[in-house]
Amino acid sequence: MNRYSIEEFVKNTEQVDKGEGFFELETPRMLEVNLESLVWAKAGSMVAYHGKIKFEREGVLEHGIGAMFKKALTGEGASLMKATGQGKLYLADSGKKIIILHLQNEAIYVNGNDLLAFEPTIKHEIKLMKKVAGMMAGGLFNVRCEGTGLVAITAHYEPLTLRVTPNKPIITDPNATVAWSGSLQPDFQTDISLKTFIGRGSGESIQMRFEGDGFVIVQPYEETYMTAQS
């Protein structure tokens, strides 16, 4: 067979069932959901599906989210949709690498831009980091995922996990911070010397400080956030 033939290309790239269950990594950057009832996913992350699946954007008041988030949720950073029905659903987000985590009565905070999908058994709550809302364009959202089930998150390139211990706080760039353990509550600090040294916008000097016992996941890339439109 010609190594560059269409037949050979299809053979090398076609979808193959691996029998891994609800979430299956078809490629490092494409998630297959074997849908039987419901899955939550990032709005706009659907690339293909087959079967009978209905998509619906998350309601503003769903799960107790107050009306104060209405404007903020019009931005893509923390917008979710629910897919209901039966079939196979394929999700991706700008070619980012996908990480599947199985929570076992645990909690994890995920940057709103880096949450791809999660099982309906996972409770989620969208939070706006009010302290940085005035300092960064559009503020910074995170989603607290808690319970038992699968969560799929994304990262640009290969993520790095840093351990946080009581005697070893970790400071990160908010734009490069993907997720952190549910036991940690980051503080925000401004480094004026860093701001003057690199000569960038005001958001660049804001840092997240993690203290306690847990972990934080960072990526070798600075995500940019758009201000939500009214």
Coordinates of N, CA, C and O in Angstrom, one line a residue, residues 77-139:
G77 N -14.4 31.8 29.0 CA -13.5 31.3 30.0 C -14.1 30.4 30.9 O -13.4 29.4 31.4
A78 N -15.4 30.5 31.3 CA -15.9 29.6 32.3 C -17.3 29.2 31.9 O -18.2 28.8 32.7
S79 N -17.6 29.2 30.6 CA -18.9 28.8 30.1 C -19.0 27.3 29.9 O -18.1 26.7 29.4
L80 N -20.1 26.7 30.4 CA -20.2 25.3 30.3 C -21.5 25.0 29.5 O -22.4 25.7 29.4
M81 N -21.5 23.8 28.9 CA -22.7 23.3 28.2 C -22.9 21.9 28.7 O -22.0 21.2 29.2
K82 N -24.2 21.4 28.6 CA -24.4 20.0 29.0 C -24.9 19.3 27.7 O -25.7 19.8 26.9
A83 N -24.3 18.1 27.5 CA -24.7 17.3 26.4 C -25.5 16.1 27.0 O -25.0 15.4 27.8
T84 N -26.7 15.9 26.4 CA -27.5 14.8 26.9 C -27.9 13.9 25.7 O -28.0 14.3 24.6
G85 N -28.0 12.6 26.0 CA -28.4 11.6 25.0 C -27.5 10.4 25.0 O -26.8 10.1 26.0
Q86 N -27.5 9.7 23.9 CA -26.6 8.5 23.8 C -25.8 8.6 22.5 O -26.3 9.1 21.4
G87 N -24.5 8.3 22.6 CA -23.7 8.3 21.4 C -22.2 8.5 21.8 O -21.9 8.4 22.9
K88 N -21.4 8.9 20.8 CA -20.0 9.2 21.0 C -19.8 10.6 20.7 O -20.2 11.1 19.6
L89 N -19.2 11.3 21.6 CA -19.0 12.8 21.5 C -17.5 13.0 21.6 O -16.8 12.5 22.4
Y90 N -17.0 13.9 20.7 CA -15.6 14.2 20.6 C -15.3 15.6 21.0 O -15.9 16.5 20.4
L91 N -14.5 15.8 22.0 CA -14.2 17.1 22.5 C -12.7 17.5 22.4 O -11.9 16.6 22.5
A92 N -12.5 18.8 22.1 CA -11.1 19.3 22.1 C -11.1 20.8 22.3 O -12.2 21.4 22.2
D93 N -10.0 21.3 22.7 CA -9.9 22.8 22.9 C -8.6 23.4 22.4 O -7.6 23.2 23.1
S94 N -8.6 23.9 21.2 CA -7.5 24.6 20.6 C -6.2 23.8 20.6 O -5.1 24.3 20.7
G95 N -6.4 22.5 20.4 CA -5.3 21.6 20.3 C -4.5 21.4 21.6 O -3.3 20.9 21.6
K96 N -5.1 21.8 22.7 CA -4.4 21.6 24.0 C -4.3 20.2 24.4 O -5.2 19.4 24.1
K97 N -3.3 19.8 25.2 CA -3.2 18.5 25.7 C -4.2 18.2 26.8 O -4.6 19.1 27.6
I98 N -4.8 17.0 26.8 CA -5.9 16.6 27.7 C -5.4 15.7 28.8 O -4.7 14.7 28.5
I99 N -5.8 16.0 30.0 CA -5.4 15.2 31.2 C -6.7 14.7 31.8 O -7.6 15.5 32.1
I100 N -6.9 13.4 32.0 CA -8.0 12.8 32.6 C -7.7 12.5 34.1 O -6.7 11.8 34.4
L101 N -8.5 13.0 35.0 CA -8.3 12.7 36.4 C -9.5 12.0 37.0 O -10.7 12.5 36.7
H102 N -9.3 11.0 37.8 CA -10.4 10.3 38.5 C -10.4 10.8 39.9 O -9.6 10.4 40.8
L103 N -11.4 11.6 40.3 CA -11.5 12.1 41.6 C -12.2 11.0 42.5 O -13.2 10.4 42.0
Q104 N -11.7 10.8 43.6 CA -12.3 9.8 44.5 C -12.7 10.5 45.9 O -11.9 10.5 46.8
N105 N -13.9 11.1 45.9 CA -14.3 11.9 47.0 C -13.3 13.0 47.3 O -12.9 13.2 48.4
E106 N -12.8 13.6 46.2 CA -11.8 14.7 46.3 C -12.3 15.9 45.7 O -13.3 16.0 45.0
A107 N -11.5 17.0 45.8 CA -11.8 18.3 45.2 C -10.6 18.8 44.5 O -9.4 18.6 44.9
I108 N -10.8 19.5 43.4 CA -9.7 20.2 42.6 C -10.3 21.5 42.1 O -11.5 21.5 41.7
Y109 N -9.5 22.5 42.1 CA -9.8 23.8 41.4 C -9.2 23.8 40.1 O -8.0 23.4 39.9
V110 N -9.9 24.2 39.0 CA -9.4 24.2 37.7 C -9.7 25.6 37.1 O -10.8 26.2 37.3
N111 N -8.6 26.2 36.5 CA -8.8 27.4 35.8 C -10.0 27.3 34.8 O -10.1 26.3 34.1
G112 N -10.9 28.2 34.8 CA -12.1 28.1 34.0 C -11.8 27.9 32.5 O -12.6 27.3 31.8
N113 N -10.7 28.3 32.0 CA -10.3 28.2 30.6 C -9.8 26.8 30.3 O -9.7 26.4 29.2
D114 N -9.4 26.0 31.4 CA -8.7 24.8 31.2 C -9.6 23.5 31.6 O -9.1 22.4 31.6
L115 N -10.9 23.8 31.9 CA -11.8 22.7 32.3 C -12.5 22.2 31.0 O -13.2 23.0 30.3
L116 N -12.3 21.0 30.6 CA -12.8 20.5 29.3 C -14.2 19.8 29.5 O -15.1 20.0 28.8
A117 N -14.2 18.8 30.5 CA -15.4 18.0 30.7 C -15.4 17.3 32.0 O -14.3 17.1 32.6
F118 N -16.6 17.0 32.5 CA -16.6 16.2 33.8 C -17.9 15.4 33.8 O -19.0 15.8 33.2
E119 N -17.9 14.3 34.6 CA -19.1 13.5 34.8 C -20.1 14.2 35.6 O -19.8 15.1 36.4
P120 N -21.4 13.9 35.4 CA -22.5 14.5 36.2 C -22.4 14.2 37.7 O -23.1 14.9 38.5
T121 N -21.7 13.2 38.1 CA -21.5 12.9 39.5 C -20.6 13.9 40.2 O -20.6 13.9 41.5
I122 N -19.9 14.7 39.5 CA -19.0 15.7 40.0 C -19.8 17.0 40.3 O -20.4 17.6 39.3
K123 N -19.8 17.5 41.5 CA -20.4 18.8 41.8 C -19.4 19.9 41.3 O -18.2 19.8 41.6
H124 N -20.0 21.0 40.7 CA -19.1 22.1 40.3 C -19.6 23.4 40.7 O -20.9 23.6 40.8
E125 N -18.7 24.3 40.9 CA -19.1 25.7 41.3 C -18.1 26.7 40.7 O -16.9 26.6 40.9
I126 N -18.7 27.6 39.9 CA -17.8 28.6 39.2 C -17.6 29.7 40.2 O -18.5 30.3 40.8
K127 N -16.3 30.1 40.3 CA -15.9 31.2 41.2 C -15.1 32.2 40.5 O -14.3 31.9 39.7
L128 N -15.4 33.5 40.8 CA -14.7 34.6 40.2 C -13.7 35.0 41.3 O -14.1 35.3 42.5
M129 N -12.4 35.1 41.0 CA -11.4 35.6 41.9 C -11.5 37.1 41.9 O -10.9 37.8 41.2
K130 N -12.3 37.6 42.9 CA -12.6 39.0 42.9 C -11.4 39.9 43.1 O -11.4 41.0 42.6
K131 N -10.4 39.4 43.8 CA -9.2 40.2 44.1 C -8.5 40.6 42.8 O -7.8 41.6 42.8
V132 N -8.6 39.8 41.8 CA -7.9 40.2 40.6 C -8.8 40.7 39.5 O -8.3 41.1 38.4
A133 N -10.1 40.8 39.7 CA -11.0 41.3 38.7 C -10.6 42.6 38.2 O -10.8 42.9 37.0
G134 N -10.2 43.5 39.0 CA -9.8 44.8 38.6 C -8.4 44.9 38.0 O -8.0 45.9 37.4
M135 N -7.6 43.9 38.2 CA -6.2 43.9 37.8 C -6.0 43.2 36.5 O -5.0 43.5 35.8
M136 N -6.8 42.2 36.2 CA -6.6 41.5 34.9 C -7.8 41.7 34.0 O -8.9 41.8 34.5
A137 N -7.6 41.6 32.8 CA -8.7 41.8 31.8 C -9.8 40.7 32.0 O -9.5 39.5 31.8
G138 N -10.9 41.0 32.5 CA -12.0 40.0 32.7 C -11.9 39.3 34.0 O -12.7 38.4 34.2
G139 N -10.9 39.6 34.8 CA -10.7 38.8 36.0 C -10.2 37.4 35.7 O -9.7 37.1 34.7

